[in-house]
Short mmCIF file of N, CA and C in Angstrom, two decimals:
data_model
loop_
_atom_site.label_atom_id
_atom_site.label_comp_id
_atom_site.label_asym_id
_atom_site.label_seq_id
_atom_site.Cartn_x
_atom_site.Cartn_y
_atom_site.Cartn_z
N UNK A 1 -76.44 1.80 83.40
CA UNK A 1 -75.47 0.85 82.87
C UNK A 1 -74.18 0.98 83.67
N UNK A 2 -73.57 -0.13 83.92
CA UNK A 2 -72.32 -0.16 84.67
C UNK A 2 -71.16 0.33 83.81
N UNK A 3 -70.24 1.03 84.43
CA UNK A 3 -69.05 1.49 83.74
C UNK A 3 -68.04 0.36 83.67
N UNK A 4 -67.19 0.34 82.64
CA UNK A 4 -66.16 -0.70 82.58
C UNK A 4 -65.17 -0.52 83.72
N UNK A 5 -64.73 -1.61 84.28
CA UNK A 5 -63.77 -1.57 85.38
C UNK A 5 -62.36 -1.71 84.84
N UNK A 6 -61.43 -1.01 85.45
CA UNK A 6 -60.04 -1.13 85.05
C UNK A 6 -59.15 -0.74 86.21
N UNK A 7 -57.92 -1.21 86.19
CA UNK A 7 -56.96 -0.90 87.24
C UNK A 7 -55.79 -0.16 86.63
N UNK A 8 -55.32 0.87 87.31
CA UNK A 8 -54.18 1.62 86.82
C UNK A 8 -53.52 2.34 87.97
N UNK A 9 -52.32 2.86 87.72
CA UNK A 9 -51.62 3.66 88.72
C UNK A 9 -52.10 5.08 88.56
N UNK A 10 -53.03 5.48 89.40
CA UNK A 10 -53.61 6.81 89.28
C UNK A 10 -53.30 7.66 90.51
N UNK A 11 -52.09 7.58 90.99
CA UNK A 11 -51.69 8.39 92.13
C UNK A 11 -51.43 9.84 91.71
N UNK A 12 -51.10 10.04 90.43
CA UNK A 12 -50.86 11.37 89.89
C UNK A 12 -51.29 11.38 88.43
N UNK A 13 -51.53 12.57 87.90
CA UNK A 13 -51.89 12.66 86.48
C UNK A 13 -50.76 12.13 85.61
N UNK A 14 -49.53 12.39 86.00
CA UNK A 14 -48.39 11.89 85.23
C UNK A 14 -48.39 10.37 85.22
N UNK A 15 -48.70 9.73 86.33
CA UNK A 15 -48.73 8.27 86.40
C UNK A 15 -49.88 7.66 85.62
N UNK A 16 -50.99 8.39 85.54
CA UNK A 16 -52.16 7.87 84.83
C UNK A 16 -52.06 8.08 83.32
N UNK A 17 -51.29 9.08 82.90
CA UNK A 17 -51.16 9.38 81.47
C UNK A 17 -50.51 8.21 80.75
N UNK A 18 -51.09 7.82 79.63
CA UNK A 18 -50.53 6.74 78.83
C UNK A 18 -51.62 5.88 78.21
N UNK A 19 -51.22 4.71 77.74
CA UNK A 19 -52.13 3.80 77.05
C UNK A 19 -52.64 2.76 78.04
N UNK A 20 -53.95 2.56 78.03
CA UNK A 20 -54.61 1.62 78.94
C UNK A 20 -55.60 0.76 78.18
N UNK A 21 -55.72 -0.48 78.60
CA UNK A 21 -56.68 -1.40 77.99
C UNK A 21 -57.88 -1.55 78.92
N UNK A 22 -59.06 -1.28 78.39
CA UNK A 22 -60.31 -1.47 79.13
C UNK A 22 -60.89 -2.80 78.70
N UNK A 23 -61.49 -3.51 79.63
CA UNK A 23 -62.09 -4.80 79.33
C UNK A 23 -63.47 -4.88 79.97
N UNK A 24 -64.42 -5.40 79.21
CA UNK A 24 -65.78 -5.52 79.70
C UNK A 24 -66.25 -6.97 79.58
N UNK A 25 -65.33 -7.91 79.60
CA UNK A 25 -65.68 -9.33 79.52
C UNK A 25 -66.09 -9.75 78.12
N UNK A 26 -66.22 -11.06 77.95
CA UNK A 26 -66.66 -11.66 76.68
C UNK A 26 -65.87 -11.13 75.48
N UNK A 27 -64.56 -10.90 75.67
CA UNK A 27 -63.72 -10.45 74.56
C UNK A 27 -63.92 -9.00 74.17
N UNK A 28 -64.65 -8.25 74.95
CA UNK A 28 -64.89 -6.83 74.64
C UNK A 28 -63.80 -6.00 75.28
N UNK A 29 -62.86 -5.58 74.45
CA UNK A 29 -61.72 -4.80 74.92
C UNK A 29 -61.54 -3.56 74.07
N UNK A 30 -60.93 -2.56 74.68
CA UNK A 30 -60.67 -1.30 73.99
C UNK A 30 -59.40 -0.70 74.57
N UNK A 31 -58.54 -0.19 73.74
CA UNK A 31 -57.33 0.49 74.20
C UNK A 31 -57.54 1.99 74.05
N UNK A 32 -57.39 2.70 75.17
CA UNK A 32 -57.53 4.15 75.14
C UNK A 32 -56.21 4.79 75.55
N UNK A 33 -56.05 6.06 75.22
CA UNK A 33 -54.87 6.80 75.63
C UNK A 33 -55.32 8.00 76.45
N UNK A 34 -54.87 8.04 77.71
CA UNK A 34 -55.12 9.19 78.56
C UNK A 34 -53.99 10.17 78.27
N UNK A 35 -54.34 11.28 77.65
CA UNK A 35 -53.33 12.25 77.20
C UNK A 35 -53.09 13.34 78.25
N UNK A 36 -51.90 13.90 78.22
CA UNK A 36 -51.53 14.95 79.17
C UNK A 36 -52.10 16.31 78.79
N UNK A 37 -52.37 16.54 77.50
CA UNK A 37 -52.80 17.87 77.09
C UNK A 37 -54.21 18.18 77.61
N UNK A 38 -54.36 19.44 78.02
CA UNK A 38 -55.64 19.90 78.55
C UNK A 38 -56.65 20.08 77.42
N UNK A 39 -57.89 19.79 77.74
CA UNK A 39 -59.01 19.98 76.83
C UNK A 39 -60.08 20.67 77.66
N UNK A 40 -59.94 21.99 77.81
CA UNK A 40 -60.80 22.72 78.73
C UNK A 40 -60.36 22.43 80.16
N UNK A 41 -61.30 22.03 81.00
CA UNK A 41 -61.00 21.75 82.41
C UNK A 41 -60.54 20.31 82.64
N UNK A 42 -60.49 19.52 81.58
CA UNK A 42 -60.10 18.11 81.71
C UNK A 42 -58.93 17.80 80.77
N UNK A 43 -58.43 16.60 80.84
CA UNK A 43 -57.36 16.12 79.96
C UNK A 43 -57.99 15.38 78.79
N UNK A 44 -57.30 15.35 77.67
CA UNK A 44 -57.80 14.70 76.45
C UNK A 44 -57.70 13.18 76.54
N UNK A 45 -58.58 12.51 75.82
CA UNK A 45 -58.60 11.04 75.71
C UNK A 45 -58.53 10.69 74.23
N UNK A 46 -57.68 9.73 73.88
CA UNK A 46 -57.63 9.21 72.53
C UNK A 46 -58.18 7.80 72.53
N UNK A 47 -58.99 7.50 71.51
CA UNK A 47 -59.59 6.18 71.44
C UNK A 47 -59.94 5.87 69.99
N UNK A 48 -59.63 4.64 69.52
CA UNK A 48 -60.00 4.28 68.16
C UNK A 48 -61.52 4.29 68.00
N UNK A 49 -62.03 4.64 66.82
CA UNK A 49 -63.48 4.67 66.60
C UNK A 49 -64.17 3.35 66.95
N UNK A 50 -63.51 2.23 66.75
CA UNK A 50 -64.11 0.94 67.04
C UNK A 50 -64.45 0.74 68.50
N UNK A 51 -63.75 1.44 69.40
CA UNK A 51 -64.02 1.32 70.84
C UNK A 51 -65.45 1.76 71.16
N UNK A 52 -65.89 2.79 70.51
CA UNK A 52 -67.23 3.32 70.78
C UNK A 52 -68.31 2.30 70.40
N UNK A 53 -68.01 1.45 69.44
CA UNK A 53 -68.95 0.40 69.03
C UNK A 53 -68.79 -0.84 69.91
N UNK A 54 -67.54 -1.24 70.17
CA UNK A 54 -67.26 -2.43 70.96
C UNK A 54 -67.70 -2.29 72.41
N UNK A 55 -67.49 -1.10 72.97
CA UNK A 55 -67.82 -0.85 74.37
C UNK A 55 -68.69 0.41 74.47
N UNK A 56 -69.98 0.27 74.28
CA UNK A 56 -70.87 1.44 74.30
C UNK A 56 -70.76 2.28 75.58
N UNK A 57 -70.32 1.68 76.69
CA UNK A 57 -70.18 2.43 77.94
C UNK A 57 -69.17 3.56 77.83
N UNK A 58 -68.23 3.47 76.90
CA UNK A 58 -67.23 4.53 76.73
C UNK A 58 -67.52 5.41 75.51
N UNK A 59 -68.65 5.19 74.87
CA UNK A 59 -68.96 5.91 73.63
C UNK A 59 -68.98 7.43 73.81
N UNK A 60 -69.37 7.91 74.97
CA UNK A 60 -69.47 9.36 75.19
C UNK A 60 -68.28 9.96 75.93
N UNK A 61 -67.25 9.16 76.19
CA UNK A 61 -66.08 9.67 76.91
C UNK A 61 -65.38 10.72 76.06
N UNK A 62 -65.19 11.91 76.66
CA UNK A 62 -64.55 13.01 75.94
C UNK A 62 -63.29 13.52 76.64
N UNK A 63 -63.09 13.11 77.89
CA UNK A 63 -61.93 13.57 78.64
C UNK A 63 -61.79 12.81 79.94
N UNK A 64 -60.76 13.18 80.70
CA UNK A 64 -60.53 12.54 81.99
C UNK A 64 -59.94 13.55 82.96
N UNK A 65 -60.11 13.23 84.26
CA UNK A 65 -59.48 14.04 85.31
C UNK A 65 -59.18 13.14 86.50
N UNK A 66 -58.32 13.63 87.36
CA UNK A 66 -57.91 12.92 88.56
C UNK A 66 -58.19 13.85 89.73
N UNK A 67 -59.44 13.85 90.24
CA UNK A 67 -59.80 14.79 91.30
C UNK A 67 -59.13 14.50 92.64
N UNK A 68 -58.68 13.27 92.83
CA UNK A 68 -57.98 12.86 94.05
C UNK A 68 -57.09 11.68 93.69
N UNK A 69 -56.03 11.45 94.47
CA UNK A 69 -55.18 10.28 94.16
C UNK A 69 -56.00 9.00 94.09
N UNK A 70 -55.73 8.22 93.06
CA UNK A 70 -56.38 6.93 92.81
C UNK A 70 -57.87 7.05 92.53
N UNK A 71 -58.33 8.22 92.09
CA UNK A 71 -59.73 8.38 91.69
C UNK A 71 -59.76 9.03 90.31
N UNK A 72 -59.69 8.20 89.31
CA UNK A 72 -59.70 8.67 87.94
C UNK A 72 -61.14 8.69 87.44
N UNK A 73 -61.54 9.77 86.79
CA UNK A 73 -62.89 9.88 86.24
C UNK A 73 -62.81 10.09 84.74
N UNK A 74 -63.58 9.28 84.01
CA UNK A 74 -63.77 9.46 82.58
C UNK A 74 -65.03 10.28 82.43
N UNK A 75 -64.95 11.36 81.63
CA UNK A 75 -66.05 12.33 81.56
C UNK A 75 -66.59 12.48 80.15
N UNK A 76 -67.89 12.83 80.08
CA UNK A 76 -68.49 13.11 78.77
C UNK A 76 -68.32 14.60 78.46
N UNK A 77 -68.89 15.06 77.35
CA UNK A 77 -68.73 16.44 76.90
C UNK A 77 -69.21 17.46 77.93
N UNK A 78 -70.24 17.08 78.71
CA UNK A 78 -70.79 18.01 79.70
C UNK A 78 -70.01 18.01 81.01
N UNK A 79 -69.02 17.11 81.13
CA UNK A 79 -68.22 17.03 82.35
C UNK A 79 -68.75 16.03 83.36
N UNK A 80 -69.80 15.30 83.00
CA UNK A 80 -70.36 14.27 83.89
C UNK A 80 -69.55 12.98 83.75
N UNK A 81 -69.39 12.28 84.87
CA UNK A 81 -68.65 11.02 84.84
C UNK A 81 -69.58 9.84 84.73
#
């Protein structure tokens, strides 16, 4: 399954931290929050429960990291993107 596409300023973790809207077409949208606090080896993600239903592609997202400038990865519990 394809991941939802989104654009953001991901040159640094500080620039990427904040509230972002994901869109998967046909009115399927979800607002997530990329948080600064660490959650193990990754940063925390906040998302309303409805996002997991509206956009199944993000249902398993548990964290995020920025391994290189402009390369943001949303990760599941196991650390897979």
